Amino acid sequence: MKGSGKASVLPGFGLSLGFTVLYLSLIVIIPLASVLIKTAGMSFSEFWAAVTNARVLAAYKLSFLTAFFAAAVNAVFGLLVAWVLVRYRFPGKRLVDSIVDLPFALPTAVAGIALTSIYAPTGWVGSLLEPLGLKIAYTPIGITIALVFIGLPFVVRTVQPVLQDLDKDVEEAAVMLGAYRWRTFRRVILPELIPPLLTGFALAFARGIGEYGSVVFISGNMPMRTEIAPLLIMTKLEQFDYAGATAIALVMLLISFSLLLLINYMQWRYSRRVQAG
Amino acid sequence: MRIEVRNVTKRFGSLKAVDNVSFTIGEGKLIGLLGPSGGGKSTLLRMLAGLETPDEGDIILDGKRVNDVPPQKRGIGFVFQNYALFRHMTVYDNIAFGLEVKKAKKEEIRERVEELLELIGLQGLASRYPHQLSGGQRQRVAFARALAPRPSLLLLDEPFAAIDAKVRKELRTWLKEMIERIGITSIFVTHDQDEAVEVADEMLIFSNGRLEQQGSPVEIYRHPKTPFVASFIGESRMLQHPERLIGFEEAVGQGGKSAIIRPEFVEVGKERELSYPLSAQRGVVRQSFFRGAHLELEVEVEGNRLIAYRSLDREPLEPGAEVLVFIHRLYVLDGTSAVLVENPLKTDPMPVHI
Amino acid sequence: MAGAIHAHLSDAASDRPAHATESRGVRIALITVALLFLALVILLPLISVIVEALSQGLSVYVESITEKDALSALRLTLITAAIAVPLNTLFGVAAAWAIAKFNFRGKNVLVTLIDLPFAVSPVISGLIFVLLFGAQGLLGPWLAAHDIKIIFALPGIVLATIFVTFPFVARELIPLMQTQGVQEEEAAATLGAKGWRIFWRVTLPNIKWGLLYGVILCNARAMGEFGAVSVVSGHIRGQTNTLPLHVEILYNEYQFTASFAVASLLVLLALVTLVVKSIVEWKSEQRPAESEGGTG
């Protein structure tokens, strides 16, 4: 039985909880509140104008679309990578497994300059595609590729444990009923993987919307075309348009928090079904 | 389906899970594979299904060698210990699965699923999901799902192990009725003797990967052929000094053979209660347990501790009471065989109750 | 997002009988596609940093990373991490202790709050501190009156870094300590042990690998944080530039080789982090009993 606060035999509840709450208040809650306080100081029409002008809308659209496509690509390939890591043997598997975490551990600025140098017209890949008329750097496609890099571990790492713990019985039952691999995968295995895939997708998506460092180099930052929302905030700050920056930030925060709640909800529902099943 | 297993061996690493096993099973029989955990029964069942491949030997179904035939093609239904229902599919879809694989028409599928739902007594639950069902209901759905594609053989791997004790008995009787009604050859694996004895037409006893004996429950009870079977079946006990029991000195002899006894072989009581008081021995009651339907006595006779039953109609016997003990028969173990030896000092054999 | 992003790789799952896996051809094809994807998306950038860094030879490389501004950027990065990581570790341990060993109302809210920085864009993470402590911020006038500089100085950088990286240790420890349960600690308490002793001798040995990984990850992210620090630092060369910001400056000035040279240091840091992660996972696989509490 866990300690129940007051009557527990374990010490340190007050101290640990108190410190935790204090830390959170100072570092998280109060600073975040400043966004609300600042926007409260604006009139509604000012606020509305700040968040709905054409340039801002273009930035939102760009951030959302690129994050969405990148997360979708990661959903497909992340599933593939997780499958291959869990189900097959091949030389160097452990090494490959470690590499999947690189985007998670690598500073975003480093990723940014590396990706730009590869996909710029003079880069390793960019120079191959240039003669075909395909531009990657300084276009939304480049942004999407950077976001694919960033989001991959989220999908792989949410799918992997679920795949690993899959009941062998159920696949055997399908086999005994006459099903071969593709049908077994489609009707028995894949439905089990949809929840973690959705969670991974949402995580990658949320991360992609707010991503700055790995995108800001490859995007070229042309307003209305390749200017992502976080960069727009940065630009407004440099112009001392605090109100404008904050307004945009508030909208992004609201969306991010909604996504966070959605993710937590999905995970809660999934764990409930798993227990009942 | 006729089944023949010939010299089948299966190794996991250096361990022989199944060791040179051979047997045949006739059409339409309900067979129980019984034995302690790790005895190889489940492995053998899975080899019949095609979920494992024998390292040596042949598996022959209906006269055809099927070692290389994939499980999908063997026409076998399998019921798993933990049901293995498809939990994101309804009961209907679970049962229909095998038929959909065969590309049956929607109408056919619906008819067959409804037929089976009625058979298992779960009409009206077709659109429920597995997590909304009890353990017993889930196993019944698993049973229906396995039967839907009309297999020629039904395999069940410890089908009642995951079910509550109370529901288990009902389910087991139900299963036997169902299988007899349908008439399909069935093999089930269990480590529960009572279950095997109650359900199976024929039992195969396994231990350490070897087939110890094959026969009807009565046969196996009355005539165990190996020491393992003799001690595994029934409430058997090894005797410490069998040569000291009157009537069996010669049978046990100086060779130091072991012997096994069962409570039903032992008659305990006062002089006037016994069938053959003149050939009985003295003994002392050490312990007495009330077992609901009868009294269970632990009696010491010449250094041997025996268990005997005493009817509640008779005067109870307390620890310390001096009694007379008559042993009707023993299993004498001689190397790899077990021989039933009747007590030569009685002239009428006593009817055997199992 | 309560759990950390972790997985254990077991080879046992890879040995499957024929009916439970794809045909050889399909397997090879899938493995090839997966590996090609990974090589393109992940390996290529990694290799490019190293190649570009050394593209003008070893002496230029060494010169780039020992140049005055690079060194002060390195110093600033190290100092920031040296402050942020221990504080966040303390927080992580305290939060995990409170959450894993006790029941109280609002626990879910607390856990969600801890996950917050993951949902916030790095730029916004920096913005909020500017709003609070900047010259035109809520506390701006007060700070100016007392001649305290937070934004465009070390304190601001440290604060922004703390915000972005504080969940890492906590998220590692919370599920770990929850799985381990309270039984060992309660047993120690009934034997008369006091708070610190219980933590030091009972809890800490059980969580040491998870703690190590959390700290390493927190450190990697603290040293590598870019967006948030970019907002609060003011980009003052030689004074308020961390290593990632220095990389950006060099790149924007078209000093590509130097930029990649400095970046390679951060790559090294990332690789060390991955190696430590592998070791931690390998260790925890070896002793599964350690992560099992409760049933004793």
Short mmCIF file of N, CA and C in Angstrom, two decimals, chain A residues 166-181 183-184 186-192 270 273-277, chain B residues 46 49 51-52 70-73 76-78 80 82 84-89 93-94 97-98 100-101 103 131 138 145-146 149:
data_model
loop_
_atom_site.label_atom_id
_atom_site.label_comp_id
_atom_site.label_asym_id
_atom_site.label_seq_id
_atom_site.Cartn_x
_atom_site.Cartn_y
_atom_site.Cartn_z
N LEU A 166 3.35 -7.82 -27.60
CA LEU A 166 2.19 -8.43 -28.24
C LEU A 166 2.10 -9.90 -27.90
N ASP A 167 0.90 -10.34 -27.60
CA ASP A 167 0.65 -11.72 -27.30
C ASP A 167 0.90 -12.62 -28.50
N LYS A 168 1.69 -13.64 -28.29
CA LYS A 168 1.98 -14.55 -29.39
C LYS A 168 0.75 -15.39 -29.72
N ASP A 169 -0.02 -15.69 -28.67
CA ASP A 169 -1.23 -16.52 -28.82
C ASP A 169 -2.16 -16.07 -29.92
N VAL A 170 -2.40 -14.76 -29.95
CA VAL A 170 -3.41 -14.25 -30.86
C VAL A 170 -2.99 -14.46 -32.31
N GLU A 171 -1.70 -14.28 -32.57
CA GLU A 171 -1.22 -14.53 -33.93
C GLU A 171 -1.36 -16.01 -34.27
N GLU A 172 -1.07 -16.88 -33.30
CA GLU A 172 -1.20 -18.31 -33.55
C GLU A 172 -2.65 -18.69 -33.79
N ALA A 173 -3.55 -18.05 -33.05
CA ALA A 173 -4.97 -18.34 -33.25
C ALA A 173 -5.37 -18.00 -34.69
N ALA A 174 -4.89 -16.85 -35.17
CA ALA A 174 -5.21 -16.47 -36.54
C ALA A 174 -4.65 -17.48 -37.52
N VAL A 175 -3.44 -17.95 -37.25
CA VAL A 175 -2.81 -18.93 -38.12
C VAL A 175 -3.63 -20.22 -38.17
N MET A 176 -4.07 -20.70 -36.99
CA MET A 176 -4.84 -21.93 -36.95
C MET A 176 -6.17 -21.78 -37.69
N LEU A 177 -6.66 -20.53 -37.79
CA LEU A 177 -7.91 -20.32 -38.51
C LEU A 177 -7.68 -20.11 -40.00
N GLY A 178 -6.43 -20.30 -40.42
CA GLY A 178 -6.15 -20.28 -41.85
C GLY A 178 -5.52 -19.00 -42.37
N ALA A 179 -5.25 -18.03 -41.49
CA ALA A 179 -4.75 -16.75 -41.99
C ALA A 179 -3.25 -16.80 -42.26
N TYR A 180 -2.86 -16.22 -43.38
CA TYR A 180 -1.44 -16.08 -43.67
C TYR A 180 -0.97 -14.71 -43.22
N ARG A 181 0.30 -14.38 -43.51
CA ARG A 181 0.94 -13.23 -42.88
C ARG A 181 0.22 -11.91 -43.10
N ARG A 183 -2.85 -11.14 -43.92
CA ARG A 183 -4.14 -11.03 -43.25
C ARG A 183 -3.94 -10.94 -41.74
N THR A 184 -3.04 -11.75 -41.21
CA THR A 184 -2.79 -11.70 -39.77
C THR A 184 -2.30 -10.32 -39.38
N ARG A 186 -2.81 -7.46 -40.97
CA ARG A 186 -3.84 -6.45 -41.20
C ARG A 186 -4.94 -6.52 -40.15
N ARG A 187 -5.40 -7.74 -39.82
CA ARG A 187 -6.58 -7.82 -38.97
C ARG A 187 -6.29 -8.07 -37.50
N VAL A 188 -5.09 -8.59 -37.21
CA VAL A 188 -4.83 -8.93 -35.81
C VAL A 188 -3.77 -8.03 -35.18
N ILE A 189 -2.67 -7.81 -35.92
CA ILE A 189 -1.57 -7.06 -35.33
C ILE A 189 -1.77 -5.55 -35.45
N LEU A 190 -2.08 -5.10 -36.65
CA LEU A 190 -2.18 -3.66 -36.87
C LEU A 190 -3.18 -2.96 -35.95
N PRO A 191 -4.38 -3.53 -35.74
CA PRO A 191 -5.30 -2.86 -34.82
C PRO A 191 -4.70 -2.64 -33.44
N GLU A 192 -3.84 -3.55 -33.02
CA GLU A 192 -3.20 -3.38 -31.72
C GLU A 192 -2.21 -2.23 -31.74
N TYR A 270 -6.14 3.85 -23.81
CA TYR A 270 -5.46 2.64 -24.25
C TYR A 270 -5.15 1.74 -23.07
N ARG A 273 -8.19 -0.13 -21.89
CA ARG A 273 -8.62 -1.24 -22.74
C ARG A 273 -7.70 -2.44 -22.57
N VAL A 274 -6.42 -2.14 -22.44
CA VAL A 274 -5.46 -3.23 -22.30
C VAL A 274 -5.75 -4.02 -21.04
N GLN A 275 -6.07 -3.33 -19.95
CA GLN A 275 -6.35 -4.04 -18.71
C GLN A 275 -7.61 -4.88 -18.82
N ALA A 276 -8.61 -4.31 -19.47
CA ALA A 276 -9.88 -5.03 -19.56
C ALA A 276 -9.75 -6.22 -20.48
N GLY A 277 -8.94 -6.08 -21.53
CA GLY A 277 -8.79 -7.18 -22.48
C GLY A 277 -8.05 -8.31 -21.82
N ARG B 46 1.12 -28.92 -29.91
CA ARG B 46 1.49 -27.87 -30.85
C ARG B 46 2.14 -28.45 -32.10
N ALA B 49 -0.56 -29.43 -34.28
CA ALA B 49 -1.18 -28.27 -34.91
C ALA B 49 -0.30 -27.68 -35.99
N LEU B 51 2.31 -25.75 -35.04
CA LEU B 51 2.91 -24.56 -34.45
C LEU B 51 4.35 -24.82 -34.03
N GLU B 52 4.72 -26.10 -33.93
CA GLU B 52 6.12 -26.47 -33.72
C GLU B 52 6.43 -27.57 -34.71
N PRO B 70 1.95 -26.39 -43.57
CA PRO B 70 1.79 -25.27 -42.64
C PRO B 70 0.48 -25.39 -41.86
N PRO B 71 0.43 -24.81 -40.65
CA PRO B 71 -0.75 -24.96 -39.81
C PRO B 71 -2.02 -24.46 -40.49
N GLN B 72 -1.89 -23.46 -41.36
CA GLN B 72 -3.08 -22.93 -42.00
C GLN B 72 -3.81 -23.98 -42.84
N LYS B 73 -3.05 -24.99 -43.30
CA LYS B 73 -3.65 -25.93 -44.25
C LYS B 73 -4.08 -27.24 -43.61
N ILE B 76 -7.25 -27.89 -38.73
CA ILE B 76 -7.30 -28.20 -37.31
C ILE B 76 -7.81 -26.98 -36.53
N GLY B 77 -8.69 -27.21 -35.59
CA GLY B 77 -9.14 -26.12 -34.71
C GLY B 77 -8.34 -26.13 -33.43
N PHE B 78 -7.99 -24.95 -32.91
CA PHE B 78 -7.15 -24.90 -31.72
C PHE B 78 -7.76 -23.97 -30.69
N PHE B 80 -6.93 -22.08 -27.12
CA PHE B 80 -5.77 -21.74 -26.30
C PHE B 80 -6.15 -21.60 -24.83
N ASN B 82 -5.38 -19.22 -22.76
CA ASN B 82 -5.83 -17.87 -22.42
C ASN B 82 -6.75 -17.29 -23.47
N ALA B 84 -7.07 -16.31 -26.27
CA ALA B 84 -6.50 -15.67 -27.46
C ALA B 84 -7.58 -15.11 -28.39
N LEU B 85 -8.64 -14.56 -27.81
CA LEU B 85 -9.66 -13.93 -28.65
C LEU B 85 -9.11 -12.63 -29.23
N PHE B 86 -9.61 -12.24 -30.39
CA PHE B 86 -9.19 -10.99 -31.02
C PHE B 86 -9.95 -9.88 -30.31
N ARG B 87 -9.26 -9.14 -29.46
CA ARG B 87 -10.00 -8.31 -28.52
C ARG B 87 -10.58 -7.04 -29.12
N HIS B 88 -10.16 -6.67 -30.33
CA HIS B 88 -10.80 -5.50 -30.92
C HIS B 88 -11.89 -5.92 -31.90
N MET B 89 -12.23 -7.21 -31.92
CA MET B 89 -13.34 -7.69 -32.75
C MET B 89 -14.47 -8.18 -31.87
N ASP B 93 -17.49 -11.32 -35.01
CA ASP B 93 -16.34 -11.28 -35.92
C ASP B 93 -15.29 -12.31 -35.54
N ASN B 94 -15.14 -12.56 -34.25
CA ASN B 94 -14.19 -13.58 -33.83
C ASN B 94 -14.58 -14.93 -34.42
N PHE B 97 -14.20 -15.27 -38.22
CA PHE B 97 -12.87 -15.06 -38.79
C PHE B 97 -12.43 -16.19 -39.72
N GLY B 98 -12.51 -17.42 -39.23
CA GLY B 98 -12.03 -18.55 -40.03
C GLY B 98 -12.81 -18.72 -41.32
N GLU B 100 -14.28 -16.21 -42.95
CA GLU B 100 -13.91 -15.13 -43.86
C GLU B 100 -12.63 -15.47 -44.58
N VAL B 101 -11.71 -16.11 -43.86
CA VAL B 101 -10.46 -16.52 -44.50
C VAL B 101 -10.76 -17.44 -45.67
N LYS B 103 -13.21 -17.29 -47.49
CA LYS B 103 -13.98 -16.55 -48.47
C LYS B 103 -15.40 -17.08 -48.61
N HIS B 131 -13.70 -8.18 -23.78
CA HIS B 131 -13.50 -7.70 -22.41
C HIS B 131 -14.81 -7.51 -21.67
N ARG B 138 -15.77 -16.35 -22.49
CA ARG B 138 -14.71 -16.17 -23.49
C ARG B 138 -14.23 -17.51 -24.02
N ARG B 145 -15.23 -20.33 -32.19
CA ARG B 145 -14.36 -19.80 -33.24
C ARG B 145 -13.54 -20.91 -33.88
N ALA B 146 -13.04 -21.82 -33.03
CA ALA B 146 -12.23 -22.91 -33.57
C ALA B 146 -13.06 -23.86 -34.41
N PRO B 149 -14.88 -23.12 -38.93
CA PRO B 149 -14.51 -23.60 -40.27
C PRO B 149 -14.61 -25.11 -40.43
#
